[in-house]
Amino acid sequence: NAGVTQTPKFQVLKTGQSMTLQCAQDMNHNSMYWYRQDPGMGLRLIYYSASEGTTDKGEVPNGYNVSRLNKREFSLRLESAAPSQTSVYFCASSPLDRGTNQPQHFGDGTRLSIL
Amino acid sequence: DAKTTQPNSMESNEEEPVHLPCNHSTISGTDYIHWYRQLPSQGPEYVIHGLTSNVNNRMASLAIAEDRKSSTLILHRATLRDAAVYYCILRGRGSTLGRLYFGRGTQLTVWP
């Protein structure tokens, strides 16, 4: 079972370059999320999409944009990468929550370094 | 969402039980208690969640204090594969859909 697939797994960028991180899930989940994790820290929510066609900002949205391409795919774009965006990025998905506390399923992350 | 407090690190020997504590003194009546864990170089993995009653599943047990101000994740027999960072998270029923607030968690070391 693939679950949540993130590509690429590793990437090095120069300051000012742009890049799109891809995420796809095969569990027919409605909701999808992007988090970042800095060294020694917990995850912080960047953006989320409660259902196809909707997106909302999380805790740390500045410098990022997202696209919910379809029910399966949710991409994260860095328009002009900055060293402060060096981090591990995780995508997650879950069934539509509506307060029922559905667990989230995470990918294995994209390790992004910006020089 | 209310905050949780966990020890930074804990250690255990293989095949021994592990009790991972979490304090959440400001928990509201509708907050669920969730646990996730993160193995090295992997994304977080859901472990268990509960509201008031103790919960069991194939991975672990969750013991919730009667006043709900604290909870304990119990791994009945630790294995080397259980070495991970464990996160205790509160999620309000009807809170912003799907949002998880991760703290720094507890780093569990399991010795052979």
PDB file of C-alpha atoms in Angstrom:
ATOM      1  CA  ASN A   1       0.000   0.000   0.000  1.00  0.00           C
ATOM      2  CA  ALA A   2       1.526   3.313  -1.099  1.00  0.00           C
ATOM      3  CA  GLY A   3      -0.418   5.629   1.253  1.00  0.00           C
ATOM      4  CA  VAL A   4       1.023   9.143   0.973  1.00  0.00           C
ATOM      5  CA  THR A   5       3.792   9.601  -1.578  1.00  0.00           C
ATOM      6  CA  GLN A   6       6.032  12.657  -1.633  1.00  0.00           C
ATOM      7  CA  THR A   7       8.449  13.665  -4.363  1.00  0.00           C
ATOM      8  CA  PRO A   8      11.273  14.436  -4.433  1.00  0.00           C
ATOM      9  CA  LYS A   9      12.800  12.899  -1.291  1.00  0.00           C
ATOM     10  CA  PHE A  10      15.783  15.274  -1.298  1.00  0.00           C
ATOM     11  CA  GLN A  11      16.445  18.613  -2.976  1.00  0.00           C
ATOM     12  CA  VAL A  12      19.070  21.339  -2.802  1.00  0.00           C
ATOM     13  CA  LEU A  13      18.177  24.806  -4.069  1.00  0.00           C
ATOM     14  CA  LYS A  14      19.920  28.120  -4.333  1.00  0.00           C
ATOM     15  CA  THR A  15      18.398  31.193  -2.732  1.00  0.00           C
ATOM     16  CA  GLY A  16      15.802  32.706  -5.044  1.00  0.00           C
ATOM     17  CA  GLN A  17      15.043  29.541  -6.989  1.00  0.00           C
ATOM     18  CA  SER A  18      11.524  28.203  -7.166  1.00  0.00           C
ATOM     19  CA  MET A  19      10.331  24.683  -6.630  1.00  0.00           C
ATOM     20  CA  THR A  20       7.162  22.618  -6.273  1.00  0.00           C
ATOM     21  CA  LEU A  21       6.906  19.736  -3.816  1.00  0.00           C
ATOM     22  CA  GLN A  22       4.486  17.055  -4.898  1.00  0.00           C
ATOM     23  CA  CYS A  23       2.201  14.940  -2.735  1.00  0.00           C
ATOM     24  CA  ALA A  24      -0.275  12.245  -3.727  1.00  0.00           C
ATOM     25  CA  GLN A  25      -2.440   9.911  -1.659  1.00  0.00           C
ATOM     26  CA  ASP A  26      -4.274   6.770  -2.743  1.00  0.00           C
ATOM     27  CA  MET A  27      -6.594   6.367   0.252  1.00  0.00           C
ATOM     28  CA  ASN A  28      -9.475   8.426  -1.167  1.00  0.00           C
ATOM     29  CA  HIS A  29      -9.040  10.964   1.633  1.00  0.00           C
ATOM     30  CA  ASN A  30     -10.758  14.339   1.444  1.00  0.00           C
ATOM     31  CA  SER A  31      -8.325  16.377   3.552  1.00  0.00           C
ATOM     32  CA  MET A  32      -4.648  17.012   2.919  1.00  0.00           C
ATOM     33  CA  TYR A  33      -1.974  18.975   4.771  1.00  0.00           C
ATOM     34  CA  TRP A  34       1.531  20.356   4.437  1.00  0.00           C
ATOM     35  CA  TYR A  35       3.800  20.620   7.492  1.00  0.00           C
ATOM     36  CA  ARG A  36       7.402  21.609   7.981  1.00  0.00           C
ATOM     37  CA  GLN A  37       9.760  20.279  10.650  1.00  0.00           C
ATOM     38  CA  ASP A  38      12.893  22.142  11.656  1.00  0.00           C
ATOM     39  CA  PRO A  39      15.720  20.342  13.498  1.00  0.00           C
ATOM     40  CA  GLY A  40      14.752  19.265  17.020  1.00  0.00           C
ATOM     41  CA  MET A  41      11.255  20.681  16.679  1.00  0.00           C
ATOM     42  CA  GLY A  42       7.774  19.362  16.224  1.00  0.00           C
ATOM     43  CA  LEU A  43       5.829  19.805  13.006  1.00  0.00           C
ATOM     44  CA  ARG A  44       4.177  23.090  12.098  1.00  0.00           C
ATOM     45  CA  LEU A  45       1.250  23.377   9.712  1.00  0.00           C
ATOM     46  CA  ILE A  46       1.867  25.437   6.569  1.00  0.00           C
ATOM     47  CA  TYR A  47      -1.370  24.975   4.599  1.00  0.00           C
ATOM     48  CA  TYR A  48      -4.201  22.529   4.511  1.00  0.00           C
ATOM     49  CA  SER A  49      -7.057  21.558   2.251  1.00  0.00           C
ATOM     50  CA  ALA A  50     -10.138  20.307   4.051  1.00  0.00           C
ATOM     51  CA  SER A  51     -11.629  19.062   0.802  1.00  0.00           C
ATOM     52  CA  GLU A  52     -11.063  19.274  -2.935  1.00  0.00           C
ATOM     53  CA  GLY A  53     -11.358  22.856  -4.102  1.00  0.00           C
ATOM     54  CA  THR A  54     -10.538  24.498  -0.761  1.00  0.00           C
ATOM     55  CA  THR A  55      -7.276  25.561   0.838  1.00  0.00           C
ATOM     56  CA  ASP A  56      -6.517  27.435   4.047  1.00  0.00           C
ATOM     57  CA  LYS A  57      -3.481  28.881   5.773  1.00  0.00           C
ATOM     58  CA  GLY A  58      -1.912  27.165   8.745  1.00  0.00           C
ATOM     59  CA  GLU A  59       0.557  28.506  11.297  1.00  0.00           C
ATOM     60  CA  VAL A  60       3.452  29.367   8.951  1.00  0.00           C
ATOM     61  CA  PRO A  61       2.129  30.084   5.425  1.00  0.00           C
ATOM     62  CA  ASN A  62       4.421  32.979   4.448  1.00  0.00           C
ATOM     63  CA  GLY A  63       6.617  32.207   1.445  1.00  0.00           C
ATOM     64  CA  TYR A  64       4.496  29.279   0.276  1.00  0.00           C
ATOM     65  CA  ASN A  65       1.592  28.612  -2.050  1.00  0.00           C
ATOM     66  CA  VAL A  66      -0.447  25.461  -2.497  1.00  0.00           C
ATOM     67  CA  SER A  67      -2.615  23.863  -5.135  1.00  0.00           C
ATOM     68  CA  ARG A  68      -5.166  21.121  -4.589  1.00  0.00           C
ATOM     69  CA  LEU A  69      -4.935  19.713  -8.072  1.00  0.00           C
ATOM     70  CA  ASN A  70      -7.576  17.035  -7.540  1.00  0.00           C
ATOM     71  CA  LYS A  71      -8.694  14.785  -4.720  1.00  0.00           C
ATOM     72  CA  ARG A  72      -5.438  12.805  -4.806  1.00  0.00           C
ATOM     73  CA  GLU A  73      -2.835  15.538  -5.188  1.00  0.00           C
ATOM     74  CA  PHE A  74      -1.787  18.542  -3.113  1.00  0.00           C
ATOM     75  CA  SER A  75       1.330  20.487  -4.100  1.00  0.00           C
ATOM     76  CA  LEU A  76       3.414  23.029  -2.199  1.00  0.00           C
ATOM     77  CA  ARG A  77       5.300  25.735  -4.072  1.00  0.00           C
ATOM     78  CA  LEU A  78       8.194  27.901  -2.961  1.00  0.00           C
ATOM     79  CA  GLU A  79       8.257  30.875  -5.331  1.00  0.00           C
ATOM     80  CA  SER A  80      11.566  32.347  -4.188  1.00  0.00           C
ATOM     81  CA  ALA A  81      13.391  30.026  -1.813  1.00  0.00           C
ATOM     82  CA  ALA A  82      15.130  31.457   1.245  1.00  0.00           C
ATOM     83  CA  PRO A  83      17.626  29.763   3.607  1.00  0.00           C
ATOM     84  CA  SER A  84      15.002  29.997   6.390  1.00  0.00           C
ATOM     85  CA  GLN A  85      12.914  27.523   4.405  1.00  0.00           C
ATOM     86  CA  THR A  86      15.523  24.803   4.816  1.00  0.00           C
ATOM     87  CA  SER A  87      13.513  22.082   6.528  1.00  0.00           C
ATOM     88  CA  VAL A  88      11.882  18.690   6.178  1.00  0.00           C
ATOM     89  CA  TYR A  89       8.456  18.959   4.586  1.00  0.00           C
ATOM     90  CA  PHE A  90       5.728  16.436   5.335  1.00  0.00           C
ATOM     91  CA  CYS A  91       2.469  15.907   3.536  1.00  0.00           C
ATOM     92  CA  ALA A  92      -0.440  14.214   5.282  1.00  0.00           C
ATOM     93  CA  SER A  93      -3.980  13.184   4.485  1.00  0.00           C
ATOM     94  CA  SER A  94      -7.084  12.165   6.400  1.00  0.00           C
ATOM     95  CA  PRO A  95     -10.763  11.452   5.830  1.00  0.00           C
ATOM     96  CA  LEU A  96     -12.926  14.544   6.160  1.00  0.00           C
ATOM     97  CA  ASP A  97     -12.852  15.235   9.869  1.00  0.00           C
ATOM     98  CA  ARG A  98     -16.010  17.151  10.890  1.00  0.00           C
ATOM     99  CA  GLY A  99     -14.938  16.796  14.489  1.00  0.00           C
ATOM    100  CA  THR A 100     -14.656  13.016  14.465  1.00  0.00           C
ATOM    101  CA  ASN A 101     -10.917  13.136  15.042  1.00  0.00           C
ATOM    102  CA  GLN A 102      -9.807  11.128  12.071  1.00  0.00           C
ATOM    103  CA  PRO A 103      -6.099  10.153  12.236  1.00  0.00           C
ATOM    104  CA  GLN A 104      -3.734  11.723   9.760  1.00  0.00           C
ATOM    105  CA  HIS A 105      -1.483   9.624   7.545  1.00  0.00           C
ATOM    106  CA  PHE A 106       1.925  11.065   6.728  1.00  0.00           C
ATOM    107  CA  GLY A 107       4.416  10.667   3.916  1.00  0.00           C
ATOM    108  CA  ASP A 108       8.117  10.138   4.541  1.00  0.00           C
ATOM    109  CA  GLY A 109       9.025  13.736   3.857  1.00  0.00           C
ATOM    110  CA  THR A 110      11.048  15.885   1.476  1.00  0.00           C
ATOM    111  CA  ARG A 111      14.379  17.082   2.824  1.00  0.00           C
ATOM    112  CA  LEU A 112      14.991  20.526   1.372  1.00  0.00           C
ATOM    113  CA  SER A 113      18.207  22.531   1.722  1.00  0.00           C
ATOM    114  CA  ILE A 114      18.484  26.094   0.490  1.00  0.00           C
ATOM    115  CA  LEU A 115      21.952  27.545   0.099  1.00  0.00           C
TER     116      LEU A 115
ATOM    117  CA  ASP B   1      -5.979  24.040  21.193  1.00  0.00           C
ATOM    118  CA  ALA B   2      -4.649  23.459  24.699  1.00  0.00           C
ATOM    119  CA  LYS B   3      -0.972  22.740  25.296  1.00  0.00           C
ATOM    120  CA  THR B   4       0.607  19.527  26.513  1.00  0.00           C
ATOM    121  CA  THR B   5       3.746  18.912  28.554  1.00  0.00           C
ATOM    122  CA  GLN B   6       5.930  15.847  28.032  1.00  0.00           C
ATOM    123  CA  PRO B   7       9.378  14.846  29.304  1.00  0.00           C
ATOM    124  CA  ASN B   8      12.108  15.490  26.767  1.00  0.00           C
ATOM    125  CA  SER B   9      13.431  11.952  26.896  1.00  0.00           C
ATOM    126  CA  MET B  10      12.889   8.517  28.419  1.00  0.00           C
ATOM    127  CA  GLU B  11      14.733   5.227  28.273  1.00  0.00           C
ATOM    128  CA  SER B  12      13.640   1.615  28.481  1.00  0.00           C
ATOM    129  CA  ASN B  13      15.044  -1.847  28.041  1.00  0.00           C
ATOM    130  CA  GLU B  14      13.772  -4.120  25.338  1.00  0.00           C
ATOM    131  CA  GLU B  15      10.734  -6.250  26.265  1.00  0.00           C
ATOM    132  CA  GLU B  16       9.923  -4.087  29.297  1.00  0.00           C
ATOM    133  CA  PRO B  17       6.762  -1.972  29.568  1.00  0.00           C
ATOM    134  CA  VAL B  18       7.069   1.752  28.904  1.00  0.00           C
ATOM    135  CA  HIS B  19       4.827   4.438  30.372  1.00  0.00           C
ATOM    136  CA  LEU B  20       5.027   7.759  28.557  1.00  0.00           C
ATOM    137  CA  PRO B  21       3.351  10.584  30.510  1.00  0.00           C
ATOM    138  CA  CYS B  22       1.611  13.682  29.226  1.00  0.00           C
ATOM    139  CA  ASN B  23       0.185  16.570  31.219  1.00  0.00           C
ATOM    140  CA  HIS B  24      -2.645  18.659  29.810  1.00  0.00           C
ATOM    141  CA  SER B  25      -4.030  20.621  32.728  1.00  0.00           C
ATOM    142  CA  THR B  26      -5.963  23.089  30.523  1.00  0.00           C
ATOM    143  CA  ILE B  27      -7.770  20.409  28.540  1.00  0.00           C
ATOM    144  CA  SER B  28     -11.378  21.243  27.715  1.00  0.00           C
ATOM    145  CA  GLY B  29     -14.285  18.869  27.968  1.00  0.00           C
ATOM    146  CA  THR B  30     -14.392  18.254  24.219  1.00  0.00           C
ATOM    147  CA  ASP B  31     -10.658  17.798  23.595  1.00  0.00           C
ATOM    148  CA  TYR B  32      -9.504  14.404  22.395  1.00  0.00           C
ATOM    149  CA  ILE B  33      -6.056  13.145  23.389  1.00  0.00           C
ATOM    150  CA  HIS B  34      -4.043  11.882  20.441  1.00  0.00           C
ATOM    151  CA  TRP B  35      -0.662  10.190  20.302  1.00  0.00           C
ATOM    152  CA  TYR B  36       1.603  10.025  17.293  1.00  0.00           C
ATOM    153  CA  ARG B  37       5.149   8.765  17.015  1.00  0.00           C
ATOM    154  CA  GLN B  38       7.934   9.552  14.611  1.00  0.00           C
ATOM    155  CA  LEU B  39      10.615   7.008  13.816  1.00  0.00           C
ATOM    156  CA  PRO B  40      13.977   8.309  12.571  1.00  0.00           C
ATOM    157  CA  SER B  41      13.816   9.727   9.057  1.00  0.00           C
ATOM    158  CA  GLN B  42      10.085   8.997   8.732  1.00  0.00           C
ATOM    159  CA  GLY B  43       6.867  10.923   8.936  1.00  0.00           C
ATOM    160  CA  PRO B  44       4.720  10.797  12.081  1.00  0.00           C
ATOM    161  CA  GLU B  45       2.586   7.713  12.585  1.00  0.00           C
ATOM    162  CA  TYR B  46      -0.771   7.659  14.373  1.00  0.00           C
ATOM    163  CA  VAL B  47      -0.707   5.532  17.525  1.00  0.00           C
ATOM    164  CA  ILE B  48      -3.949   5.952  19.458  1.00  0.00           C
ATOM    165  CA  HIS B  49      -6.508   8.487  20.672  1.00  0.00           C
ATOM    166  CA  GLY B  50      -9.198   8.744  23.321  1.00  0.00           C
ATOM    167  CA  LEU B  51     -11.600  11.096  25.062  1.00  0.00           C
ATOM    168  CA  THR B  52     -12.412   9.856  28.561  1.00  0.00           C
ATOM    169  CA  SER B  53     -12.135   6.100  28.787  1.00  0.00           C
ATOM    170  CA  ASN B  54      -8.956   4.082  28.536  1.00  0.00           C
ATOM    171  CA  VAL B  55      -8.296   2.786  25.025  1.00  0.00           C
ATOM    172  CA  ASN B  56      -6.424  -0.203  23.661  1.00  0.00           C
ATOM    173  CA  ASN B  57      -5.293  -1.105  20.174  1.00  0.00           C
ATOM    174  CA  ARG B  58      -2.683  -3.356  18.622  1.00  0.00           C
ATOM    175  CA  MET B  59       0.074  -0.800  19.109  1.00  0.00           C
ATOM    176  CA  ALA B  60      -0.486   0.566  22.609  1.00  0.00           C
ATOM    177  CA  SER B  61      -2.851   1.465  25.431  1.00  0.00           C
ATOM    178  CA  LEU B  62      -3.925   4.927  26.495  1.00  0.00           C
ATOM    179  CA  ALA B  63      -4.718   5.529  30.147  1.00  0.00           C
ATOM    180  CA  ILE B  64      -6.576   8.777  30.854  1.00  0.00           C
ATOM    181  CA  ALA B  65      -6.748  10.217  34.355  1.00  0.00           C
ATOM    182  CA  GLU B  66     -10.185  10.620  35.858  1.00  0.00           C
ATOM    183  CA  ASP B  67      -9.895  14.441  35.815  1.00  0.00           C
ATOM    184  CA  ARG B  68      -8.429  14.233  32.272  1.00  0.00           C
ATOM    185  CA  LYS B  69      -5.572  16.543  33.190  1.00  0.00           C
ATOM    186  CA  SER B  70      -3.019  13.882  32.365  1.00  0.00           C
ATOM    187  CA  SER B  71      -2.681  10.723  30.325  1.00  0.00           C
ATOM    188  CA  THR B  72      -0.180   7.922  29.816  1.00  0.00           C
ATOM    189  CA  LEU B  73       0.720   6.042  26.676  1.00  0.00           C
ATOM    190  CA  ILE B  74       1.625   2.461  27.522  1.00  0.00           C
ATOM    191  CA  LEU B  75       3.768   0.252  25.335  1.00  0.00           C
ATOM    192  CA  HIS B  76       3.364  -3.175  26.877  1.00  0.00           C
ATOM    193  CA  ARG B  77       6.645  -4.680  25.648  1.00  0.00           C
ATOM    194  CA  ALA B  78       9.100  -2.269  24.122  1.00  0.00           C
ATOM    195  CA  THR B  79      10.999  -3.355  21.058  1.00  0.00           C
ATOM    196  CA  LEU B  80      13.922  -1.687  19.338  1.00  0.00           C
ATOM    197  CA  ARG B  81      11.497  -0.554  16.650  1.00  0.00           C
ATOM    198  CA  ASP B  82       9.611   1.493  19.258  1.00  0.00           C
ATOM    199  CA  ALA B  83      12.541   3.913  19.583  1.00  0.00           C
ATOM    200  CA  ALA B  84      11.004   7.142  18.346  1.00  0.00           C
ATOM    201  CA  VAL B  85       9.766  10.584  19.314  1.00  0.00           C
ATOM    202  CA  TYR B  86       6.275  10.339  20.832  1.00  0.00           C
ATOM    203  CA  TYR B  87       3.922  13.293  20.557  1.00  0.00           C
ATOM    204  CA  CYS B  88       0.909  13.882  22.791  1.00  0.00           C
ATOM    205  CA  ILE B  89      -1.590  16.202  21.059  1.00  0.00           C
ATOM    206  CA  LEU B  90      -4.969  17.608  22.027  1.00  0.00           C
ATOM    207  CA  ARG B  91      -7.595  18.037  19.341  1.00  0.00           C
ATOM    208  CA  GLY B  92     -10.859  19.768  20.020  1.00  0.00           C
ATOM    209  CA  ARG B  93     -14.030  18.323  18.642  1.00  0.00           C
ATOM    210  CA  GLY B  94     -15.114  20.802  16.015  1.00  0.00           C
ATOM    211  CA  SER B  95     -11.818  22.688  16.174  1.00  0.00           C
ATOM    212  CA  THR B  96     -10.241  23.880  12.943  1.00  0.00           C
ATOM    213  CA  LEU B  97     -10.636  20.835  10.800  1.00  0.00           C
ATOM    214  CA  GLY B  98      -7.719  18.446  10.956  1.00  0.00           C
ATOM    215  CA  ARG B  99      -5.178  20.717  12.556  1.00  0.00           C
ATOM    216  CA  LEU B 100      -2.560  18.986  14.691  1.00  0.00           C
ATOM    217  CA  TYR B 101      -0.316  21.028  16.974  1.00  0.00           C
ATOM    218  CA  PHE B 102       2.951  19.198  17.591  1.00  0.00           C
ATOM    219  CA  GLY B 103       5.200  20.046  20.522  1.00  0.00           C
ATOM    220  CA  ARG B 104       8.730  18.647  20.856  1.00  0.00           C
ATOM    221  CA  GLY B 105       7.547  15.271  22.145  1.00  0.00           C
ATOM    222  CA  THR B 106       9.405  12.623  24.158  1.00  0.00           C
ATOM    223  CA  GLN B 107      12.417  10.896  22.646  1.00  0.00           C
ATOM    224  CA  LEU B 108      12.194   7.220  23.666  1.00  0.00           C
ATOM    225  CA  THR B 109      15.427   5.225  23.632  1.00  0.00           C
ATOM    226  CA  VAL B 110      15.127   1.428  23.824  1.00  0.00           C
ATOM    227  CA  TRP B 111      18.191  -0.550  24.892  1.00  0.00           C
ATOM    228  CA  PRO B 112      18.738  -4.152  23.789  1.00  0.00           C
TER     229      PRO B 112
END
